[in-house]
């Protein structure tokens, strides 16, 4: 029945589909009326609104996850900063410890040098005192004393020299021991610091990896959120278009109802006053075929009766051609299916018989001027798969 196509592209596409499938078309398809298209448009709008709501819920869920990841990322960055600070402190400690070790090694080298020097001097003194004769020797010094008191003094002098040598030797040994122990301790501390640095670097690498992974996850969720927002925008645009379509269809349907009521109240001609032209029978049979070819015979007669009722009503054109080709009334006209059916004369024998009955004035739907597939709330005469009203 009355059809309002959204776009001319849809008309061309429908025509292309019909032409492409003409060879295999065995059962005609019911035409949609304005009311049926209005109902479908509302259902499509509801589906679009549901899709929008689902997308908004998904976006909210993505944003919650993203915010959680951003919190994790902030914590990881704080942890990474702390690790980096600790690592810098460890590096500074290692540098200081290496400096201490270098200083200790220098002290050990200096102690060894002093010891070697003292050892050489001590050897020279011993050699001079014990191996050389004369007045510089040990005995020479003692026997050169002029008195016993001087003898004791010189003996004490020699003892002090020996004591000094022993003291210096002991100090050297103690210093070497201390330096060696210090070196061992510092090396152990350095090894511990190096181990600490290795662990800190390992932890830094681990946190670095977590930061990179979390950042990638945040970017992924940000991209998904952007996609969801784009989808929501597209769905909102679609809903706006659907609302416009629904408003147009609602207006068209209300006009149809008003026209149907007007037709019932208008002046009607008698069938005897109608003169059918050549070709009307073929046109009637083929429009019946397109609209009700798969319906029972009574349904085919009813569709023919609707066409004739319009011819008889003063509200519609007064010829079969005028009624069938009235703008946006029968969808097979706009889709090209009627033209194809006429070209092939696809109407069946029963369609021709129904056309003959309708054109003779037979009606099984009273003065109904519209029909469609049944939907809740629509009242009318039910014949086969159609409601006539």
Coordinates of N, CA, C and O in Angstrom, one line a residue, residues 84-258:
X84 N 64.3 4.7 41.6 CA 65.3 5.5 40.9 C 66.1 6.3 42.0 O 67.4 6.3 41.9
X85 N 65.4 6.9 42.9 CA 66.1 7.6 44.0 C 67.0 6.7 44.8 O 68.1 7.1 45.1
X86 N 66.5 5.5 45.2 CA 67.3 4.6 46.0 C 68.5 4.1 45.2 O 69.6 4.0 45.7
X87 N 68.3 3.9 43.9 CA 69.4 3.5 43.0 C 70.4 4.5 42.9 O 71.7 4.2 43.0
X88 N 70.0 5.8 42.9 CA 71.0 6.9 42.8 C 71.8 6.9 44.1 O 73.0 7.1 44.2
X89 N 71.1 6.7 45.3 CA 71.8 6.6 46.6 C 72.8 5.5 46.6 O 73.9 5.6 47.1
X90 N 72.4 4.3 46.1 CA 73.3 3.1 46.1 C 74.5 3.4 45.2 O 75.6 3.1 45.6
X91 N 74.3 4.1 44.1 CA 75.4 4.4 43.2 C 76.4 5.3 43.9 O 77.6 5.2 43.8
X92 N 75.8 6.3 44.6 CA 76.7 7.3 45.4 C 77.4 6.5 46.5 O 78.6 6.8 46.7
X93 N 76.8 5.6 47.2 CA 77.5 4.8 48.2 C 78.6 3.9 47.6 O 79.6 3.8 48.2
X94 N 78.3 3.4 46.4 CA 79.3 2.5 45.8 C 80.5 3.4 45.4 O 81.7 3.0 45.6
X95 N 80.3 4.6 44.8 CA 81.3 5.5 44.5 C 82.2 5.8 45.7 O 83.4 5.8 45.7
X96 N 81.5 6.1 46.8 CA 82.2 6.5 48.1 C 83.0 5.3 48.6 O 84.1 5.4 49.0
X97 N 82.4 4.1 48.5 CA 83.1 2.9 49.0 C 84.3 2.6 48.1 O 85.4 2.2 48.6
X98 N 84.2 2.7 46.8 CA 85.3 2.5 45.9 C 86.4 3.5 46.3 O 87.6 3.2 46.2
X99 N 86.0 4.8 46.6 CA 87.0 5.8 47.0 C 87.7 5.4 48.3 O 88.9 5.5 48.4
X100 N 86.9 4.8 49.2 CA 87.5 4.4 50.5 C 88.5 3.3 50.3 O 89.6 3.2 50.8
X101 N 88.1 2.3 49.4 CA 89.0 1.2 49.1 C 90.3 1.7 48.4 O 91.4 1.2 48.8
X102 N 90.1 2.6 47.5 CA 91.3 3.2 46.9 C 92.2 3.9 47.9 O 93.5 3.8 47.9
X103 N 91.6 4.6 48.9 CA 92.4 5.3 49.9 C 93.1 4.3 50.8 O 94.2 4.5 51.2
X104 N 92.3 3.2 51.1 CA 92.9 2.2 52.0 C 94.1 1.5 51.3 O 95.1 1.2 51.9
X105 N 93.9 1.2 50.0 CA 95.0 0.6 49.2 C 96.3 1.6 49.2 O 97.4 1.1 49.3
X106 N 96.0 2.8 49.1 CA 97.1 3.8 49.1 C 97.8 3.8 50.4 O 99.0 3.9 50.5
X107 N 97.0 3.8 51.5 CA 97.6 3.7 52.9 C 98.4 2.5 53.1 O 99.5 2.5 53.7
X108 N 97.9 1.3 52.5 CA 98.7 0.1 52.6 C 100.0 0.2 51.9 O 101.0 -0.2 52.4
X109 N 99.9 0.8 50.7 CA 101.1 0.9 49.9 C 102.1 1.9 50.7 O 103.3 1.6 50.7
X110 N 101.6 2.9 51.3 CA 102.5 3.8 52.0 C 103.1 3.1 53.3 O 104.3 3.3 53.6
X111 N 102.3 2.3 53.9 CA 102.8 1.6 55.1 C 103.9 0.6 54.7 O 104.9 0.5 55.4
X112 N 103.7 0.0 53.5 CA 104.7 -1.0 53.0 C 106.0 -0.2 52.7 O 107.1 -0.7 53.0
X113 N 105.8 1.0 52.1 CA 107.0 1.8 51.7 C 107.7 2.2 53.0 O 109.0 2.1 53.1
X114 N 107.0 2.6 54.0 CA 107.6 3.0 55.3 C 108.3 1.8 56.0 O 109.5 1.9 56.5
X115 N 107.6 0.7 55.9 CA 108.2 -0.5 56.5 C 109.5 -0.9 55.8 O 110.5 -1.2 56.5
X116 N 109.5 -0.9 54.5 CA 110.7 -1.2 53.7 C 111.8 -0.2 54.1 O 113.0 -0.7 54.3
X117 N 111.5 1.0 54.2 CA 112.5 2.0 54.6 C 113.1 1.8 56.0 O 114.3 1.8 56.2
X118 N 112.1 1.5 56.9 CA 112.6 1.3 58.3 C 113.4 0.0 58.3 O 114.4 -0.1 59.1
X119 N 113.0 -1.0 57.6 CA 113.7 -2.3 57.6 C 115.1 -2.1 57.0 O 116.1 -2.7 57.6
X120 N 115.2 -1.3 56.0 CA 116.6 -1.1 55.4 C 117.4 -0.3 56.5 O 118.6 -0.7 56.7
X121 N 116.9 0.7 57.1 CA 117.6 1.4 58.2 C 118.0 0.5 59.3 O 119.1 0.6 59.9
X122 N 117.1 -0.3 59.7 CA 117.4 -1.2 60.9 C 118.5 -2.2 60.5 O 119.4 -2.5 61.3
X123 N 118.4 -2.7 59.2 CA 119.5 -3.6 58.8 C 120.9 -2.9 58.8 O 121.9 -3.5 59.2
X124 N 120.8 -1.7 58.4 CA 122.1 -0.9 58.4 C 122.6 -0.7 59.8 O 123.8 -0.8 60.0
X125 N 121.7 -0.4 60.7 CA 122.2 -0.2 62.1 C 122.7 -1.5 62.7 O 123.8 -1.5 63.4
X126 N 122.0 -2.6 62.5 CA 122.4 -3.8 63.0 C 123.8 -4.2 62.4 O 124.7 -4.7 63.1
X127 N 123.9 -4.0 61.1 CA 125.2 -4.4 60.4 C 126.3 -3.5 61.0 O 127.4 -4.0 61.2
X128 N 126.0 -2.2 61.2 CA 127.0 -1.3 61.7 C 127.4 -1.7 63.1 O 128.6 -1.6 63.5
X129 N 126.4 -2.1 63.9 CA 126.7 -2.4 65.3 C 127.4 -3.7 65.5 O 128.2 -3.9 66.4
X130 N 126.9 -4.7 64.8 CA 127.4 -6.1 65.1 C 128.4 -6.6 64.1 O 129.2 -7.5 64.5
X131 N 128.3 -6.2 62.9 CA 129.2 -6.8 61.9 C 130.5 -5.9 61.7 O 131.6 -6.4 61.4
X132 N 130.3 -4.6 61.9 CA 131.5 -3.8 61.7 C 132.3 -3.6 63.0 O 131.7 -3.6 64.1
X133 N 133.5 -3.5 63.0 CA 134.3 -3.3 64.2 C 134.6 -1.8 64.4 O 133.9 -1.0 63.8
X134 N 135.5 -1.5 65.3 CA 135.9 -0.2 65.5 C 134.9 0.5 66.5 O 134.1 -0.2 67.2
X135 N 135.0 1.8 66.5 CA 134.2 2.5 67.5 C 132.7 2.5 67.2 O 131.9 2.8 68.1
X136 N 132.3 2.3 65.9 CA 130.9 2.3 65.5 C 130.2 1.0 65.8 O 129.0 0.9 65.8
X137 N 131.0 -0.1 66.2 CA 130.3 -1.3 66.5 C 129.7 -1.4 67.9 O 130.0 -0.5 68.7
X138 N 129.0 -2.4 68.1 CA 128.3 -2.5 69.4 C 129.3 -2.6 70.5 O 129.1 -1.8 71.5
X139 N 130.3 -3.4 70.4 CA 131.3 -3.6 71.4 C 132.1 -2.3 71.5 O 132.5 -1.9 72.6
X140 N 132.4 -1.7 70.4 CA 133.2 -0.5 70.4 C 132.6 0.6 71.1 O 133.2 1.4 71.9
X141 N 131.2 0.7 71.0 CA 130.5 1.7 71.7 C 130.6 1.5 73.2 O 130.8 2.4 74.0
X142 N 130.4 0.2 73.6 CA 130.4 -0.1 75.0 C 131.8 0.1 75.6 O 131.9 0.7 76.7
X143 N 132.8 -0.4 75.0 CA 134.1 -0.3 75.5 C 134.8 1.0 75.4 O 135.8 1.3 76.0
X144 N 134.1 1.9 74.7 CA 134.6 3.2 74.6 C 134.2 4.1 75.8 O 134.6 5.2 75.9
X145 N 133.4 3.5 76.6 CA 133.0 4.2 77.8 C 134.2 4.5 78.8 O 135.0 3.6 79.0
X146 N 134.3 5.7 79.3 CA 135.4 6.0 80.2 C 135.1 5.6 81.6 O 136.0 5.5 82.4
X147 N 133.8 5.4 81.9 CA 133.5 5.0 83.3 C 132.3 4.0 83.2 O 131.7 3.8 82.1
X148 N 132.1 3.4 84.3 CA 131.0 2.4 84.4 C 129.6 3.0 84.2 O 128.8 2.5 83.5
X149 N 129.5 4.2 84.7 CA 128.3 5.0 84.5 C 128.0 5.3 83.0 O 126.9 5.1 82.5
X150 N 129.1 5.7 82.3 CA 129.0 5.9 80.9 C 128.7 4.7 80.2 O 127.9 4.6 79.2
X151 N 129.3 3.6 80.6 CA 129.0 2.2 80.0 C 127.5 1.9 80.1 O 126.9 1.4 79.1
X152 N 127.0 2.1 81.3 CA 125.5 1.8 81.5 C 124.7 2.7 80.6 O 123.7 2.3 80.0
X153 N 125.1 4.0 80.4 CA 124.3 4.9 79.6 C 124.3 4.5 78.1 O 123.3 4.5 77.4
X154 N 125.5 4.1 77.7 CA 125.6 3.6 76.3 C 124.9 2.3 76.1 O 124.3 2.1 75.0
X155 N 124.9 1.4 77.1 CA 124.1 0.2 76.9 C 122.6 0.5 76.9 O 121.9 -0.1 76.1
X156 N 122.2 1.5 77.7 CA 120.8 1.9 77.7 C 120.4 2.5 76.3 O 119.4 2.3 75.8
X157 N 121.4 3.2 75.8 CA 121.1 3.9 74.5 C 120.9 2.8 73.4 O 120.0 2.9 72.6
X158 N 121.7 1.8 73.4 CA 121.6 0.7 72.4 C 120.3 0.0 72.6 O 119.6 -0.4 71.6
X159 N 119.9 -0.3 73.9 CA 118.6 -0.9 74.2 C 117.5 -0.1 73.6 O 116.5 -0.6 73.1
X160 N 117.5 1.2 73.8 CA 116.4 2.1 73.3 C 116.3 2.0 71.8 O 115.2 2.0 71.2
X161 N 117.5 1.9 71.1 CA 117.5 1.8 69.7 C 116.8 0.5 69.3 O 115.9 0.5 68.4
X162 N 117.2 -0.6 70.0 CA 116.5 -1.9 69.7 C 115.0 -1.9 69.9 O 114.2 -2.4 69.2
X163 N 114.7 -1.2 71.1 CA 113.2 -1.1 71.4 C 112.5 -0.3 70.4 O 111.3 -0.6 70.0
X164 N 113.1 0.7 69.9 CA 112.5 1.6 68.9 C 112.2 0.7 67.6 O 111.2 0.8 67.0
X165 N 113.2 0.0 67.2 CA 113.1 -0.9 66.0 C 112.0 -1.9 66.2 O 111.2 -2.1 65.3
X166 N 111.9 -2.5 67.4 CA 110.8 -3.5 67.6 C 109.5 -2.8 67.6 O 108.5 -3.3 67.1
X167 N 109.4 -1.6 68.2 CA 108.1 -0.9 68.3 C 107.7 -0.5 66.9 O 106.5 -0.7 66.5
X168 N 108.6 0.0 66.1 CA 108.2 0.4 64.7 C 107.8 -0.8 63.9 O 106.9 -0.7 63.1
X169 N 108.5 -2.0 64.1 CA 108.1 -3.2 63.4 C 106.7 -3.6 63.8 O 105.9 -4.0 63.0
X170 N 106.4 -3.5 65.1 CA 105.1 -3.9 65.6 C 104.0 -3.0 65.1 O 102.9 -3.4 64.7
X171 N 104.3 -1.7 65.1 CA 103.4 -0.7 64.5 C 103.1 -1.0 63.0 O 101.9 -0.9 62.6
X172 N 104.2 -1.3 62.3 CA 104.0 -1.7 60.9 C 103.1 -2.9 60.7 O 102.2 -2.9 59.9
X173 N 103.4 -3.9 61.6 CA 102.6 -5.1 61.5 C 101.1 -4.8 61.8 O 100.2 -5.3 61.1
X174 N 100.9 -4.0 62.9 CA 99.5 -3.7 63.3 C 98.8 -2.9 62.2 O 97.6 -3.1 61.9
X175 N 99.6 -1.9 61.6 CA 99.0 -1.1 60.5 C 98.6 -2.0 59.3 O 97.5 -1.8 58.7
X176 N 99.5 -2.9 58.9 CA 99.2 -3.8 57.8 C 98.0 -4.6 58.1 O 97.1 -4.8 57.2
X177 N 97.9 -5.1 59.3 CA 96.7 -5.9 59.7 C 95.5 -5.1 59.6 O 94.4 -5.6 59.1
X178 N 95.5 -3.9 60.2 CA 94.4 -3.0 60.2 C 93.9 -2.7 58.7 O 92.7 -2.7 58.4
X179 N 94.9 -2.3 57.9 CA 94.6 -2.0 56.5 C 94.1 -3.2 55.8 O 93.1 -3.0 55.0
X180 N 94.6 -4.4 56.0 CA 94.1 -5.5 55.3 C 92.7 -5.9 55.7 O 91.8 -6.2 54.9
X181 N 92.4 -5.8 57.1 CA 91.1 -6.1 57.6 C 90.1 -5.0 57.0 O 89.0 -5.4 56.7
X182 N 90.6 -3.8 57.0 CA 89.7 -2.7 56.5 C 89.4 -2.9 55.0 O 88.3 -2.8 54.5
X183 N 90.4 -3.4 54.3 CA 90.2 -3.6 52.8 C 89.2 -4.8 52.6 O 88.3 -4.7 51.8
X184 N 89.4 -5.8 53.4 CA 88.4 -7.0 53.3 C 87.0 -6.5 53.6 O 86.0 -6.8 52.9
X185 N 86.9 -5.7 54.7 CA 85.6 -5.2 55.1 C 85.0 -4.3 54.0 O 83.8 -4.5 53.7
X186 N 85.8 -3.4 53.5 CA 85.3 -2.5 52.5 C 84.9 -3.3 51.2 O 83.9 -2.9 50.5
X187 N 85.7 -4.3 50.8 CA 85.3 -5.1 49.7 C 84.0 -5.8 49.9 O 83.2 -6.0 48.9
X188 N 83.8 -6.3 51.1 CA 82.6 -7.0 51.4 C 81.4 -6.1 51.3 O 80.3 -6.4 50.8
X189 N 81.6 -4.9 51.9 CA 80.5 -3.8 51.8 C 80.3 -3.4 50.3 O 79.1 -3.2 49.9
X190 N 81.4 -3.3 49.5 CA 81.2 -3.0 48.1 C 80.4 -4.1 47.4 O 79.5 -3.8 46.6
X191 N 80.7 -5.4 47.7 CA 80.0 -6.5 47.1 C 78.5 -6.4 47.5 O 77.7 -6.7 46.6
X192 N 78.3 -6.1 48.7 CA 76.9 -6.0 49.2 C 76.2 -4.9 48.5 O 75.0 -5.0 48.1
X193 N 76.9 -3.8 48.3 CA 76.3 -2.6 47.6 C 76.0 -3.0 46.1 O 75.0 -2.6 45.5
X194 N 77.0 -3.7 45.5 CA 76.8 -4.1 44.1 C 75.6 -5.0 44.0 O 74.8 -5.0 43.0
X195 N 75.4 -5.9 45.0 CA 74.3 -6.9 45.0 C 73.0 -6.1 45.1 O 72.0 -6.3 44.5
X196 N 73.0 -5.0 46.0 CA 71.9 -4.2 46.2 C 71.5 -3.4 45.0 O 70.3 -3.3 44.6
X197 N 72.6 -3.0 44.3 CA 72.3 -2.3 43.0 C 71.7 -3.2 42.0 O 70.8 -2.8 41.3
X198 N 72.2 -4.4 41.9 CA 71.7 -5.4 40.9 C 70.2 -5.6 41.2 O 69.4 -5.7 40.3
X199 N 69.9 -5.8 42.5 CA 68.5 -6.0 42.8 C 67.6 -4.8 42.6 O 66.5 -4.9 42.1
X200 N 68.1 -3.6 42.8 CA 67.4 -2.4 42.6 C 67.2 -2.2 41.1 O 66.1 -1.8 40.6
X201 N 68.2 -2.5 40.3 CA 68.0 -2.4 38.8 C 67.0 -3.4 38.3 O 66.2 -3.1 37.4
X202 N 67.1 -4.6 38.9 CA 66.1 -5.7 38.5 C 64.7 -5.2 38.8 O 63.7 -5.3 38.0
X203 N 64.5 -4.6 40.0 CA 63.2 -4.1 40.4 C 62.8 -2.9 39.5 O 61.6 -2.8 39.2
X204 N 63.7 -2.1 39.2 CA 63.4 -1.0 38.3 C 63.0 -1.4 37.0 O 62.0 -0.9 36.4
X205 N 63.7 -2.5 36.4 CA 63.3 -3.0 35.1 C 61.9 -3.6 35.2 O 61.1 -3.5 34.3
X206 N 61.6 -4.3 36.3 CA 60.3 -4.9 36.5 C 59.2 -3.8 36.5 O 58.2 -3.9 35.8
X207 N 59.4 -2.8 37.3 CA 58.4 -1.7 37.4 C 58.3 -1.0 36.1 O 57.2 -0.6 35.6
X208 N 59.5 -0.8 35.4 CA 59.4 -0.2 34.1 C 58.5 -1.0 33.1 O 57.7 -0.4 32.4
X209 N 58.7 -2.3 33.2 CA 57.8 -3.2 32.3 C 56.3 -3.0 32.7 O 55.5 -2.9 31.8
X210 N 56.0 -2.9 34.0 CA 54.6 -2.8 34.4 C 54.1 -1.4 34.0 O 53.0 -1.3 33.6
X211 N 55.0 -0.4 34.1 CA 54.5 1.0 33.6 C 54.2 0.9 32.1 O 53.2 1.5 31.7
X212 N 55.1 0.3 31.3 CA 54.9 0.2 29.9 C 53.6 -0.5 29.6 O 52.8 -0.1 28.7
X213 N 53.4 -1.7 30.2 CA 52.3 -2.5 30.0 C 51.0 -1.7 30.4 O 50.0 -1.7 29.6
X214 N 51.0 -1.1 31.6 CA 49.8 -0.4 32.0 C 49.5 0.8 31.1 O 48.4 1.1 30.8
X215 N 50.6 1.5 30.7 CA 50.4 2.6 29.8 C 49.8 2.1 28.5 O 48.9 2.8 27.9
X216 N 50.2 1.0 28.0 CA 49.6 0.4 26.7 C 48.2 0.1 27.0 O 47.3 0.3 26.1
X217 N 47.9 -0.5 28.1 CA 46.5 -0.8 28.5 C 45.6 0.4 28.5 O 44.5 0.4 28.1
X218 N 46.2 1.5 29.2 CA 45.4 2.7 29.3 C 45.1 3.3 27.9 O 44.0 3.7 27.6
X219 N 46.2 3.2 27.0 CA 46.0 3.7 25.6 C 44.9 2.9 24.9 O 44.1 3.4 24.1
X220 N 44.9 1.6 25.1 CA 44.0 0.7 24.5 C 42.5 1.0 24.9 O 41.6 1.1 24.1
X221 N 42.4 1.2 26.3 CA 41.1 1.6 26.8 C 40.6 2.9 26.3 O 39.5 3.2 26.0
X222 N 41.6 3.9 26.2 CA 41.3 5.2 25.7 C 40.8 5.1 24.3 O 39.8 5.8 23.9
X223 N 41.4 4.2 23.5 CA 41.0 4.1 22.1 C 39.6 3.4 22.0 O 38.7 3.8 21.2
X224 N 39.4 2.4 22.9 CA 38.0 1.8 22.9 C 37.0 2.8 23.4 O 35.8 2.7 22.8
X225 N 37.3 3.6 24.3 CA 36.3 4.6 24.8 C 36.0 5.6 23.6 O 34.9 6.0 23.4
X226 N 37.1 6.0 22.9 CA 36.8 6.9 21.8 C 35.9 6.2 20.7 O 35.1 6.9 20.1
X227 N 36.2 4.9 20.5 CA 35.3 4.2 19.5 C 33.9 4.1 20.0 O 33.0 4.3 19.2
X228 N 33.7 3.9 21.3 CA 32.4 3.8 21.9 C 31.7 5.2 21.8 O 30.5 5.3 21.4
X229 N 32.4 6.3 22.0 CA 31.9 7.6 21.9 C 31.4 7.9 20.5 O 30.4 8.5 20.2
X230 N 32.3 7.4 19.5 CA 31.9 7.6 18.1 C 30.7 6.8 17.7 O 29.8 7.3 17.0
X231 N 30.6 5.6 18.3 CA 29.4 4.8 18.0 C 28.2 5.4 18.6 O 27.1 5.4 18.0
X232 N 28.3 5.9 19.8 CA 27.2 6.6 20.5 C 26.7 7.8 19.6 O 25.5 8.0 19.4
X233 N 27.7 8.6 19.1 CA 27.3 9.7 18.3 C 26.6 9.3 17.0 O 25.6 9.9 16.6
X234 N 27.1 8.2 16.4 CA 26.5 7.7 15.2 C 25.1 7.2 15.5 O 24.1 7.4 14.7
X235 N 24.9 6.5 16.7 CA 23.6 5.9 17.0 C 22.6 7.1 17.3 O 21.4 7.0 17.0
X236 N 23.1 8.1 18.0 CA 22.3 9.3 18.3 C 21.8 9.9 16.9 O 20.6 10.3 16.8
X237 N 22.7 10.0 16.0 CA 22.3 10.6 14.7 C 21.3 9.7 14.0 O 20.3 10.1 13.4
X238 N 21.5 8.3 14.2 CA 20.6 7.4 13.6 C 19.2 7.5 14.3 O 18.1 7.4 13.6
X239 N 19.2 7.7 15.6 CA 17.9 7.8 16.3 C 17.2 9.1 15.8 O 16.0 9.1 15.7
X240 N 18.0 10.2 15.6 CA 17.4 11.4 15.1 C 16.7 11.2 13.8 O 15.6 11.6 13.5
X241 N 17.4 10.5 12.9 CA 16.8 10.2 11.6 C 15.6 9.3 11.7 O 14.6 9.5 11.0
X242 N 15.7 8.3 12.6 CA 14.6 7.4 12.8 C 13.4 8.1 13.4 O 12.2 7.9 13.0
X243 N 13.6 9.1 14.3 CA 12.5 9.9 14.8 C 11.8 10.7 13.7 O 10.6 10.8 13.7
X244 N 12.7 11.2 12.8 CA 12.1 12.0 11.7 C 11.3 11.1 10.8 O 10.2 11.5 10.4
X245 N 11.8 9.9 10.5 CA 11.1 8.9 9.7 C 9.8 8.5 10.4 O 8.7 8.4 9.7
X246 N 9.8 8.3 11.7 CA 8.6 7.9 12.4 C 7.6 9.0 12.4 O 6.4 8.8 12.2
X247 N 8.0 10.2 12.6 CA 7.1 11.4 12.5 C 6.5 11.5 11.2 O 5.3 11.7 11.1
X248 N 7.3 11.3 10.1 CA 6.7 11.3 8.8 C 5.7 10.2 8.5 O 4.7 10.4 7.9
X249 N 6.1 9.0 8.9 CA 5.2 7.8 8.8 C 4.0 8.0 9.6 O 2.9 7.6 9.1
X250 N 4.1 8.5 10.8 CA 2.9 8.7 11.7 C 2.0 9.7 11.0 O 0.8 9.5 11.0
X251 N 2.5 10.8 10.4 CA 1.7 11.8 9.8 C 1.0 11.1 8.5 O -0.2 11.4 8.3
X252 N 1.8 10.3 7.8 CA 1.3 9.7 6.6 C 0.2 8.7 7.0 O -0.9 8.7 6.3
X253 N 0.4 8.0 8.1 CA -0.6 7.0 8.5 C -1.9 7.7 8.9 O -3.0 7.3 8.6
X254 N -1.7 8.8 9.7 CA -2.9 9.5 10.1 C -3.7 10.1 8.9 O -4.9 10.1 8.9
X255 N -2.9 10.5 7.9 CA -3.5 11.0 6.7 C -4.3 9.9 6.0 O -5.4 10.1 5.5
X256 N -3.7 8.6 6.0 CA -4.4 7.5 5.4 C -5.7 7.2 6.1 O -6.7 6.9 5.5
X257 N -5.6 7.2 7.5 CA -6.8 6.9 8.3 C -7.9 8.0 8.0 O -9.1 7.7 7.8
X258 N -7.5 9.2 8.0 CA -8.4 10.3 7.7 C -9.0 10.1 6.3 O -10.2 10.3 6.1

